[in-house]
Short mmCIF file of N, CA and C in Angstrom, two decimals:
data_model
loop_
_atom_site.label_atom_id
_atom_site.label_comp_id
_atom_site.label_asym_id
_atom_site.label_seq_id
_atom_site.Cartn_x
_atom_site.Cartn_y
_atom_site.Cartn_z
N UNK A 393 0.12 11.16 41.29
CA UNK A 393 0.66 10.49 40.14
C UNK A 393 1.49 11.50 39.34
N UNK A 394 2.65 11.05 38.84
CA UNK A 394 3.50 11.89 37.98
C UNK A 394 3.98 11.04 36.81
N UNK A 395 3.91 11.61 35.62
CA UNK A 395 4.35 10.91 34.42
C UNK A 395 5.66 11.51 33.93
N UNK A 396 6.53 10.66 33.43
CA UNK A 396 7.81 11.11 32.90
C UNK A 396 7.96 10.52 31.49
N UNK A 397 7.86 11.39 30.48
CA UNK A 397 7.92 10.94 29.08
C UNK A 397 9.29 10.41 28.68
N UNK A 398 10.35 10.97 29.25
CA UNK A 398 11.70 10.61 28.80
C UNK A 398 12.01 9.13 28.96
N UNK A 399 11.47 8.50 29.99
CA UNK A 399 11.69 7.06 30.14
C UNK A 399 10.39 6.27 30.27
N UNK A 400 9.27 6.91 29.88
CA UNK A 400 7.97 6.24 29.81
C UNK A 400 7.57 5.62 31.15
N UNK A 401 7.63 6.43 32.23
CA UNK A 401 7.28 5.90 33.56
C UNK A 401 6.17 6.71 34.21
N UNK A 402 5.49 6.04 35.13
CA UNK A 402 4.49 6.68 35.98
C UNK A 402 4.90 6.46 37.43
N UNK A 403 4.84 7.50 38.24
CA UNK A 403 5.06 7.37 39.68
C UNK A 403 3.70 7.54 40.34
N UNK A 404 3.32 6.52 41.15
CA UNK A 404 1.96 6.49 41.71
C UNK A 404 2.03 6.46 43.23
N UNK A 405 1.13 7.23 43.86
CA UNK A 405 0.94 7.17 45.31
C UNK A 405 -0.53 6.96 45.58
N UNK A 406 -0.83 6.16 46.57
CA UNK A 406 -2.22 5.94 46.92
C UNK A 406 -2.39 4.63 47.66
N UNK A 407 -3.62 4.31 47.93
CA UNK A 407 -3.92 3.05 48.61
C UNK A 407 -3.66 1.90 47.64
N UNK A 408 -3.45 0.70 48.16
CA UNK A 408 -3.23 -0.45 47.28
C UNK A 408 -4.38 -0.63 46.26
N UNK A 409 -5.62 -0.38 46.70
CA UNK A 409 -6.75 -0.51 45.77
C UNK A 409 -6.69 0.55 44.66
N UNK A 410 -6.33 1.79 45.03
CA UNK A 410 -6.20 2.86 44.03
C UNK A 410 -5.08 2.55 43.04
N UNK A 411 -3.95 2.05 43.57
CA UNK A 411 -2.82 1.71 42.70
C UNK A 411 -3.22 0.59 41.74
N UNK A 412 -3.90 -0.43 42.25
CA UNK A 412 -4.33 -1.55 41.39
C UNK A 412 -5.31 -1.07 40.32
N UNK A 413 -6.23 -0.18 40.68
CA UNK A 413 -7.18 0.36 39.71
C UNK A 413 -6.45 1.11 38.60
N UNK A 414 -5.46 1.91 38.99
CA UNK A 414 -4.69 2.66 37.99
C UNK A 414 -3.85 1.71 37.12
N UNK A 415 -3.28 0.67 37.72
CA UNK A 415 -2.51 -0.30 36.94
C UNK A 415 -3.40 -1.02 35.93
N UNK A 416 -4.63 -1.33 36.31
CA UNK A 416 -5.58 -1.95 35.37
C UNK A 416 -5.85 -1.02 34.20
N UNK A 417 -6.03 0.26 34.51
CA UNK A 417 -6.28 1.25 33.46
C UNK A 417 -5.08 1.35 32.52
N UNK A 418 -3.87 1.35 33.08
CA UNK A 418 -2.66 1.42 32.26
C UNK A 418 -2.56 0.18 31.37
N UNK A 419 -2.83 -1.01 31.92
CA UNK A 419 -2.79 -2.24 31.11
C UNK A 419 -3.80 -2.18 29.97
N UNK A 420 -4.94 -1.59 30.24
CA UNK A 420 -5.98 -1.46 29.22
C UNK A 420 -5.56 -0.50 28.11
N UNK A 421 -4.91 0.60 28.50
CA UNK A 421 -4.54 1.63 27.52
C UNK A 421 -3.19 1.39 26.84
N UNK A 422 -2.30 0.68 27.51
CA UNK A 422 -0.94 0.52 27.00
C UNK A 422 -0.86 -0.71 26.08
N UNK A 423 -1.32 -0.53 24.85
CA UNK A 423 -1.30 -1.64 23.89
C UNK A 423 -0.23 -1.38 22.84
N UNK A 424 0.34 -2.45 22.36
CA UNK A 424 1.35 -2.32 21.30
C UNK A 424 0.67 -1.86 20.02
N UNK A 425 1.34 -1.02 19.25
CA UNK A 425 0.75 -0.62 17.97
C UNK A 425 0.69 -1.82 17.03
N UNK A 426 -0.37 -1.87 16.23
CA UNK A 426 -0.52 -2.97 15.28
C UNK A 426 0.35 -2.69 14.05
N UNK A 427 0.97 -3.72 13.56
CA UNK A 427 1.86 -3.62 12.42
C UNK A 427 1.21 -4.30 11.22
N UNK A 428 1.31 -3.66 10.06
CA UNK A 428 0.70 -4.18 8.84
C UNK A 428 1.78 -4.38 7.79
N UNK A 429 1.75 -5.55 7.15
CA UNK A 429 2.66 -5.82 6.04
C UNK A 429 1.85 -5.83 4.76
N UNK A 430 2.25 -4.99 3.81
CA UNK A 430 1.56 -4.89 2.53
C UNK A 430 2.53 -5.32 1.43
N UNK A 431 2.11 -6.28 0.63
CA UNK A 431 2.91 -6.71 -0.52
C UNK A 431 2.26 -6.19 -1.78
N UNK A 432 3.09 -5.83 -2.74
CA UNK A 432 2.57 -5.30 -4.00
C UNK A 432 3.22 -6.05 -5.16
N UNK A 433 2.52 -6.05 -6.27
CA UNK A 433 3.07 -6.59 -7.51
C UNK A 433 2.84 -5.56 -8.60
N UNK A 434 3.88 -5.21 -9.30
CA UNK A 434 3.74 -4.34 -10.47
C UNK A 434 3.92 -5.23 -11.68
N UNK A 435 2.87 -5.34 -12.47
CA UNK A 435 2.85 -6.26 -13.60
C UNK A 435 2.86 -5.47 -14.90
N UNK A 436 3.78 -5.83 -15.78
CA UNK A 436 3.83 -5.20 -17.10
C UNK A 436 3.03 -6.06 -18.07
N UNK A 437 2.19 -5.40 -18.86
CA UNK A 437 1.36 -6.11 -19.84
C UNK A 437 1.74 -5.58 -21.22
N UNK A 438 2.25 -6.47 -22.04
CA UNK A 438 2.62 -6.11 -23.42
C UNK A 438 1.82 -6.97 -24.38
N UNK A 439 1.66 -6.47 -25.59
CA UNK A 439 0.98 -7.25 -26.63
C UNK A 439 1.99 -8.16 -27.31
N UNK A 440 1.61 -9.43 -27.49
CA UNK A 440 2.47 -10.35 -28.23
C UNK A 440 2.36 -10.04 -29.72
N UNK A 441 3.14 -10.74 -30.51
CA UNK A 441 3.10 -10.54 -31.97
C UNK A 441 1.70 -10.79 -32.53
N UNK A 442 0.95 -11.65 -31.85
CA UNK A 442 -0.41 -11.98 -32.30
C UNK A 442 -1.45 -11.04 -31.71
N UNK A 443 -1.01 -10.04 -30.96
CA UNK A 443 -1.94 -9.07 -30.39
C UNK A 443 -2.60 -9.52 -29.10
N UNK A 444 -2.04 -10.55 -28.47
CA UNK A 444 -2.59 -11.07 -27.22
C UNK A 444 -1.80 -10.47 -26.05
N UNK A 445 -2.48 -9.95 -25.02
CA UNK A 445 -1.77 -9.40 -23.87
C UNK A 445 -0.95 -10.47 -23.15
N UNK A 446 0.30 -10.14 -22.83
CA UNK A 446 1.18 -11.05 -22.12
C UNK A 446 1.69 -10.33 -20.88
N UNK A 447 1.55 -10.96 -19.71
CA UNK A 447 1.91 -10.33 -18.44
C UNK A 447 3.23 -10.85 -17.91
N UNK A 448 4.00 -9.95 -17.29
CA UNK A 448 5.20 -10.36 -16.57
C UNK A 448 5.36 -9.44 -15.36
N UNK A 449 5.77 -10.05 -14.26
CA UNK A 449 5.93 -9.28 -13.02
C UNK A 449 7.24 -8.50 -13.09
N UNK A 450 7.14 -7.18 -12.90
CA UNK A 450 8.32 -6.32 -12.91
C UNK A 450 8.96 -6.23 -11.53
N UNK A 451 8.13 -5.95 -10.52
CA UNK A 451 8.64 -5.74 -9.17
C UNK A 451 7.63 -6.24 -8.15
N UNK A 452 8.15 -6.64 -6.98
CA UNK A 452 7.28 -7.11 -5.90
C UNK A 452 7.74 -6.54 -4.56
N UNK A 453 7.55 -5.24 -4.35
CA UNK A 453 7.98 -4.65 -3.08
C UNK A 453 7.07 -5.05 -1.92
N UNK A 454 7.64 -5.09 -0.73
CA UNK A 454 6.89 -5.35 0.50
C UNK A 454 7.17 -4.20 1.46
N UNK A 455 6.09 -3.69 2.05
CA UNK A 455 6.21 -2.57 2.98
C UNK A 455 5.63 -3.00 4.32
N UNK A 456 6.37 -2.74 5.39
CA UNK A 456 5.89 -3.02 6.74
C UNK A 456 5.81 -1.68 7.47
N UNK A 457 4.64 -1.39 8.03
CA UNK A 457 4.45 -0.13 8.74
C UNK A 457 3.40 -0.33 9.83
N UNK A 458 3.29 0.65 10.69
CA UNK A 458 2.28 0.61 11.75
C UNK A 458 0.94 1.09 11.22
N UNK A 459 -0.10 0.71 11.92
CA UNK A 459 -1.45 1.15 11.60
C UNK A 459 -1.50 2.67 11.53
N UNK A 460 -2.09 3.21 10.47
CA UNK A 460 -2.26 4.65 10.25
C UNK A 460 -0.94 5.42 10.10
N UNK A 461 0.15 4.73 9.77
CA UNK A 461 1.44 5.38 9.58
C UNK A 461 1.88 5.22 8.12
N UNK A 462 2.09 6.35 7.41
CA UNK A 462 2.49 6.24 6.01
C UNK A 462 3.91 5.67 5.85
N UNK A 463 4.11 4.93 4.77
CA UNK A 463 5.43 4.38 4.45
C UNK A 463 5.61 4.41 2.94
N UNK A 464 6.85 4.55 2.50
CA UNK A 464 7.15 4.61 1.07
C UNK A 464 8.27 3.63 0.76
N UNK A 465 8.16 3.00 -0.39
CA UNK A 465 9.17 2.06 -0.85
C UNK A 465 9.56 2.46 -2.27
N UNK A 466 10.85 2.58 -2.52
CA UNK A 466 11.34 2.88 -3.86
C UNK A 466 12.18 1.69 -4.31
N UNK A 467 11.83 1.13 -5.46
CA UNK A 467 12.58 -0.01 -5.99
C UNK A 467 13.05 0.32 -7.40
N UNK A 468 14.20 -0.23 -7.73
CA UNK A 468 14.77 -0.06 -9.07
C UNK A 468 14.90 -1.42 -9.73
N UNK A 469 14.63 -1.47 -11.01
CA UNK A 469 14.83 -2.69 -11.78
C UNK A 469 16.03 -2.43 -12.67
N UNK A 470 17.21 -2.73 -12.15
CA UNK A 470 18.47 -2.45 -12.82
C UNK A 470 18.47 -1.01 -13.34
N UNK A 471 18.75 -0.81 -14.61
CA UNK A 471 18.75 0.55 -15.15
C UNK A 471 17.52 0.78 -16.03
N UNK A 472 16.46 -0.03 -15.81
CA UNK A 472 15.29 0.05 -16.68
C UNK A 472 14.14 0.86 -16.09
N UNK A 473 13.90 0.72 -14.80
CA UNK A 473 12.74 1.40 -14.23
C UNK A 473 12.92 1.67 -12.74
N UNK A 474 12.12 2.61 -12.25
CA UNK A 474 12.07 2.93 -10.83
C UNK A 474 10.60 3.04 -10.44
N UNK A 475 10.24 2.40 -9.37
CA UNK A 475 8.87 2.43 -8.88
C UNK A 475 8.86 3.00 -7.47
N UNK A 476 7.95 3.93 -7.24
CA UNK A 476 7.78 4.50 -5.89
C UNK A 476 6.34 4.20 -5.47
N UNK A 477 6.21 3.46 -4.38
CA UNK A 477 4.90 3.07 -3.87
C UNK A 477 4.73 3.61 -2.46
N UNK A 478 3.67 4.36 -2.24
CA UNK A 478 3.36 4.89 -0.91
C UNK A 478 2.11 4.20 -0.36
N UNK A 479 2.16 3.83 0.91
CA UNK A 479 1.06 3.08 1.53
C UNK A 479 0.78 3.66 2.91
N UNK A 480 -0.50 3.85 3.22
CA UNK A 480 -0.93 4.15 4.59
C UNK A 480 -2.06 3.18 4.91
N UNK A 481 -1.80 2.17 5.77
CA UNK A 481 -2.85 1.21 6.10
C UNK A 481 -3.69 1.69 7.28
N UNK A 482 -4.94 1.27 7.29
CA UNK A 482 -5.82 1.53 8.44
C UNK A 482 -6.58 0.24 8.73
N UNK A 483 -6.43 -0.25 9.95
CA UNK A 483 -7.14 -1.47 10.35
C UNK A 483 -8.53 -1.08 10.83
N UNK A 484 -9.54 -1.65 10.19
CA UNK A 484 -10.93 -1.36 10.55
C UNK A 484 -11.39 -2.26 11.69
N UNK A 485 -12.44 -1.85 12.37
CA UNK A 485 -12.95 -2.60 13.51
C UNK A 485 -13.40 -4.01 13.11
N UNK A 486 -13.86 -4.18 11.88
CA UNK A 486 -14.35 -5.49 11.44
C UNK A 486 -13.22 -6.42 11.01
N UNK A 487 -11.95 -5.99 11.17
CA UNK A 487 -10.82 -6.83 10.82
C UNK A 487 -10.31 -6.62 9.40
N UNK A 488 -11.06 -5.89 8.58
CA UNK A 488 -10.59 -5.61 7.23
C UNK A 488 -9.57 -4.47 7.27
N UNK A 489 -8.93 -4.23 6.16
CA UNK A 489 -7.90 -3.20 6.08
C UNK A 489 -8.25 -2.23 4.96
N UNK A 490 -8.11 -0.94 5.23
CA UNK A 490 -8.25 0.09 4.20
C UNK A 490 -6.85 0.62 3.90
N UNK A 491 -6.59 0.93 2.65
CA UNK A 491 -5.28 1.44 2.26
C UNK A 491 -5.43 2.74 1.49
N UNK A 492 -4.54 3.67 1.74
CA UNK A 492 -4.37 4.83 0.88
C UNK A 492 -3.07 4.57 0.13
N UNK A 493 -3.12 4.61 -1.20
CA UNK A 493 -1.97 4.25 -2.03
C UNK A 493 -1.59 5.35 -3.00
N UNK A 494 -0.32 5.41 -3.34
CA UNK A 494 0.12 6.25 -4.46
C UNK A 494 1.19 5.46 -5.20
N UNK A 495 1.23 5.62 -6.51
CA UNK A 495 2.17 4.87 -7.34
C UNK A 495 2.79 5.80 -8.37
N UNK A 496 4.10 5.69 -8.52
CA UNK A 496 4.80 6.42 -9.57
C UNK A 496 5.76 5.44 -10.23
N UNK A 497 5.70 5.37 -11.55
CA UNK A 497 6.57 4.48 -12.31
C UNK A 497 7.35 5.31 -13.31
N UNK A 498 8.67 5.15 -13.30
CA UNK A 498 9.52 5.89 -14.23
C UNK A 498 10.35 4.89 -15.02
N UNK A 499 10.25 4.96 -16.34
CA UNK A 499 11.07 4.12 -17.21
C UNK A 499 12.23 4.95 -17.71
N UNK A 500 13.43 4.43 -17.61
CA UNK A 500 14.62 5.20 -17.98
C UNK A 500 14.82 5.30 -19.48
N UNK A 501 14.27 4.38 -20.25
CA UNK A 501 14.41 4.48 -21.70
C UNK A 501 13.39 5.50 -22.20
N UNK A 502 13.87 6.63 -22.65
CA UNK A 502 12.96 7.66 -23.15
C UNK A 502 12.45 8.58 -22.05
N UNK A 503 12.75 8.27 -20.79
CA UNK A 503 12.34 9.14 -19.69
C UNK A 503 10.86 9.19 -19.42
N UNK A 504 10.10 8.20 -19.89
CA UNK A 504 8.65 8.22 -19.69
C UNK A 504 8.32 8.01 -18.22
N UNK A 505 7.29 8.71 -17.76
CA UNK A 505 6.85 8.59 -16.37
C UNK A 505 5.35 8.32 -16.36
N UNK A 506 4.94 7.33 -15.61
CA UNK A 506 3.52 7.06 -15.43
C UNK A 506 3.22 7.17 -13.95
N UNK A 507 2.16 7.86 -13.61
CA UNK A 507 1.79 7.97 -12.20
C UNK A 507 0.34 7.56 -12.04
N UNK A 508 0.06 6.98 -10.93
CA UNK A 508 -1.31 6.62 -10.62
C UNK A 508 -1.56 6.98 -9.17
N UNK A 509 -2.52 7.82 -8.94
CA UNK A 509 -2.87 8.19 -7.58
C UNK A 509 -4.15 7.45 -7.22
N UNK A 510 -4.10 6.70 -6.18
CA UNK A 510 -5.27 5.97 -5.71
C UNK A 510 -5.59 6.55 -4.35
N UNK A 511 -6.75 7.15 -4.21
CA UNK A 511 -7.08 7.83 -2.96
C UNK A 511 -7.19 6.86 -1.80
N UNK A 512 -8.14 5.95 -1.86
CA UNK A 512 -8.34 5.04 -0.74
C UNK A 512 -8.99 3.76 -1.21
N UNK A 513 -8.46 2.66 -0.76
CA UNK A 513 -9.04 1.35 -1.04
C UNK A 513 -9.60 0.88 0.29
N UNK A 514 -10.90 0.69 0.37
CA UNK A 514 -11.48 0.33 1.66
C UNK A 514 -11.87 -1.14 1.70
N UNK A 515 -11.82 -1.68 2.89
CA UNK A 515 -12.32 -3.03 3.13
C UNK A 515 -11.66 -4.12 2.31
N UNK A 516 -10.32 -4.09 2.21
CA UNK A 516 -9.65 -5.19 1.52
C UNK A 516 -10.00 -6.49 2.22
N UNK A 517 -10.11 -7.54 1.45
CA UNK A 517 -10.56 -8.82 1.99
C UNK A 517 -9.59 -9.46 2.96
N UNK A 518 -9.52 -10.77 2.87
CA UNK A 518 -8.72 -11.55 3.79
C UNK A 518 -7.23 -11.27 3.58
N UNK A 519 -6.47 -11.55 4.64
CA UNK A 519 -5.03 -11.43 4.51
C UNK A 519 -4.55 -12.39 3.44
N UNK A 520 -3.61 -11.93 2.61
CA UNK A 520 -3.05 -12.77 1.57
C UNK A 520 -3.84 -12.78 0.28
N UNK A 521 -4.98 -12.11 0.25
CA UNK A 521 -5.81 -12.07 -0.96
C UNK A 521 -5.35 -10.92 -1.85
N UNK A 522 -4.98 -11.23 -3.11
CA UNK A 522 -4.48 -10.20 -4.03
C UNK A 522 -5.64 -9.42 -4.62
N UNK A 523 -5.49 -8.11 -4.66
CA UNK A 523 -6.52 -7.21 -5.18
C UNK A 523 -5.94 -6.35 -6.30
N UNK A 524 -6.48 -6.47 -7.54
CA UNK A 524 -6.03 -5.56 -8.59
C UNK A 524 -6.51 -4.15 -8.26
N UNK A 525 -5.62 -3.18 -8.28
CA UNK A 525 -5.96 -1.83 -7.84
C UNK A 525 -6.11 -0.88 -9.01
N UNK A 526 -5.12 -0.83 -9.88
CA UNK A 526 -5.15 0.16 -10.94
C UNK A 526 -4.24 -0.28 -12.08
N UNK A 527 -4.65 0.05 -13.30
CA UNK A 527 -3.81 -0.17 -14.48
C UNK A 527 -3.48 1.19 -15.07
N UNK A 528 -2.20 1.42 -15.33
CA UNK A 528 -1.78 2.70 -15.89
C UNK A 528 -1.01 2.47 -17.19
N UNK A 529 -0.95 3.50 -18.01
CA UNK A 529 -0.24 3.47 -19.28
C UNK A 529 0.74 4.63 -19.32
N UNK A 530 1.81 4.45 -20.05
CA UNK A 530 2.77 5.54 -20.23
C UNK A 530 2.34 6.49 -21.33
N UNK A 531 1.28 6.15 -22.01
CA UNK A 531 0.79 6.99 -23.11
C UNK A 531 0.39 8.36 -22.59
N UNK A 532 0.73 9.41 -23.35
CA UNK A 532 0.33 10.76 -22.96
C UNK A 532 -1.00 11.14 -23.59
N UNK A 533 -1.57 10.24 -24.38
CA UNK A 533 -2.86 10.48 -25.02
C UNK A 533 -3.96 10.49 -23.96
N UNK A 534 -4.63 11.62 -23.81
CA UNK A 534 -5.65 11.76 -22.77
C UNK A 534 -6.83 10.82 -22.99
N UNK A 535 -7.15 10.52 -24.23
CA UNK A 535 -8.26 9.59 -24.52
C UNK A 535 -7.93 8.19 -24.04
N UNK A 536 -6.68 7.78 -24.23
CA UNK A 536 -6.27 6.46 -23.75
C UNK A 536 -6.35 6.42 -22.23
N UNK A 537 -5.88 7.47 -21.57
CA UNK A 537 -5.94 7.52 -20.11
C UNK A 537 -7.39 7.45 -19.63
N UNK A 538 -8.28 8.16 -20.31
CA UNK A 538 -9.70 8.15 -19.94
C UNK A 538 -10.29 6.76 -20.14
N UNK A 539 -9.93 6.11 -21.26
CA UNK A 539 -10.43 4.76 -21.54
C UNK A 539 -10.01 3.79 -20.45
N UNK A 540 -8.77 3.90 -19.99
CA UNK A 540 -8.29 3.01 -18.94
C UNK A 540 -9.08 3.19 -17.65
N UNK A 541 -9.47 4.42 -17.35
CA UNK A 541 -10.19 4.70 -16.10
C UNK A 541 -11.66 4.33 -16.17
N UNK A 542 -12.27 4.45 -17.35
CA UNK A 542 -13.73 4.36 -17.40
C UNK A 542 -14.30 3.19 -18.18
N UNK A 543 -13.52 2.57 -19.04
CA UNK A 543 -14.07 1.54 -19.92
C UNK A 543 -13.76 0.14 -19.41
N UNK A 544 -14.69 -0.77 -19.67
CA UNK A 544 -14.42 -2.18 -19.36
C UNK A 544 -13.91 -2.91 -20.59
N UNK A 545 -13.91 -2.22 -21.74
CA UNK A 545 -13.40 -2.82 -22.97
C UNK A 545 -11.88 -2.91 -22.92
N UNK A 546 -11.31 -3.84 -23.69
CA UNK A 546 -9.84 -3.92 -23.74
C UNK A 546 -9.25 -2.61 -24.27
N UNK A 547 -8.12 -2.19 -23.73
CA UNK A 547 -7.51 -0.94 -24.18
C UNK A 547 -7.00 -1.07 -25.62
N UNK A 548 -6.90 0.06 -26.33
CA UNK A 548 -6.37 0.02 -27.69
C UNK A 548 -4.88 -0.32 -27.69
N UNK A 549 -4.39 -0.81 -28.81
CA UNK A 549 -2.99 -1.22 -28.92
C UNK A 549 -2.03 -0.08 -28.56
N UNK A 550 -2.42 1.15 -28.85
CA UNK A 550 -1.55 2.30 -28.57
C UNK A 550 -1.33 2.52 -27.07
N UNK A 551 -2.15 1.92 -26.23
CA UNK A 551 -2.02 2.09 -24.79
C UNK A 551 -0.88 1.25 -24.21
N UNK A 552 -0.48 0.20 -24.91
CA UNK A 552 0.53 -0.72 -24.39
C UNK A 552 1.92 -0.14 -24.50
N UNK A 553 2.86 -0.50 -23.60
CA UNK A 553 2.65 -1.42 -22.50
C UNK A 553 1.82 -0.80 -21.38
N UNK A 554 1.11 -1.66 -20.67
CA UNK A 554 0.32 -1.25 -19.50
C UNK A 554 1.03 -1.75 -18.25
N UNK A 555 0.71 -1.11 -17.13
CA UNK A 555 1.27 -1.52 -15.86
C UNK A 555 0.14 -1.61 -14.85
N UNK A 556 -0.01 -2.80 -14.24
CA UNK A 556 -1.09 -3.02 -13.28
C UNK A 556 -0.50 -3.19 -11.89
N UNK A 557 -1.08 -2.47 -10.95
CA UNK A 557 -0.68 -2.59 -9.55
C UNK A 557 -1.68 -3.50 -8.84
N UNK A 558 -1.15 -4.51 -8.15
CA UNK A 558 -1.97 -5.37 -7.30
C UNK A 558 -1.37 -5.32 -5.90
N UNK A 559 -2.22 -5.34 -4.88
CA UNK A 559 -1.72 -5.34 -3.50
C UNK A 559 -2.43 -6.40 -2.68
N UNK A 560 -1.75 -6.83 -1.63
CA UNK A 560 -2.33 -7.76 -0.67
C UNK A 560 -1.79 -7.40 0.70
N UNK A 561 -2.66 -7.43 1.69
CA UNK A 561 -2.21 -7.30 3.07
C UNK A 561 -1.80 -8.70 3.47
N UNK A 562 -0.50 -8.91 3.65
CA UNK A 562 -0.02 -10.27 3.87
C UNK A 562 0.17 -10.62 5.34
N UNK A 563 0.14 -9.63 6.21
CA UNK A 563 0.26 -9.94 7.64
C UNK A 563 -0.17 -8.74 8.48
N UNK A 564 -0.86 -9.03 9.57
CA UNK A 564 -1.19 -8.02 10.58
C UNK A 564 -0.77 -8.62 11.91
N UNK A 565 0.11 -7.93 12.62
CA UNK A 565 0.53 -8.44 13.92
C UNK A 565 0.30 -7.38 14.99
N UNK A 566 0.18 -7.84 16.20
CA UNK A 566 -0.17 -6.95 17.31
C UNK A 566 0.94 -6.91 18.33
#
């Protein structure tokens, strides 16, 4: 047997039974890589005049990549903001999906930058199910940042506007 990487071929010599056994092994091992489509929503949350949080979707990028292959998407909202979202999906044996995510949001007015690093999200549910991942603030106040990470109470008014990242695995194909 001789393998040639340049054109992805195998040259085989042997008895018909040996050749068939090797062909079965090749069919077993030669599988197409699985492709994962991840959709995201970046939601801006501002306080209304009455102090009630009001949400609006800023951006909805979609990333398509192979299993265990990192991909990055950069989107711009006219001259107002730029979002950079990095995704590395991993398909688990039980059919669920784990994601490693990173998020960077830059607002052009005032040059404020908010970043959120999310190490790993494991066992995302069904395909098409939206999962809130992280809420970030442009505030440089460390106490506000800590409150967002650790408290279940509503954030203080000084934290607004807030930005929430939600993701869904919208398709897995083989």
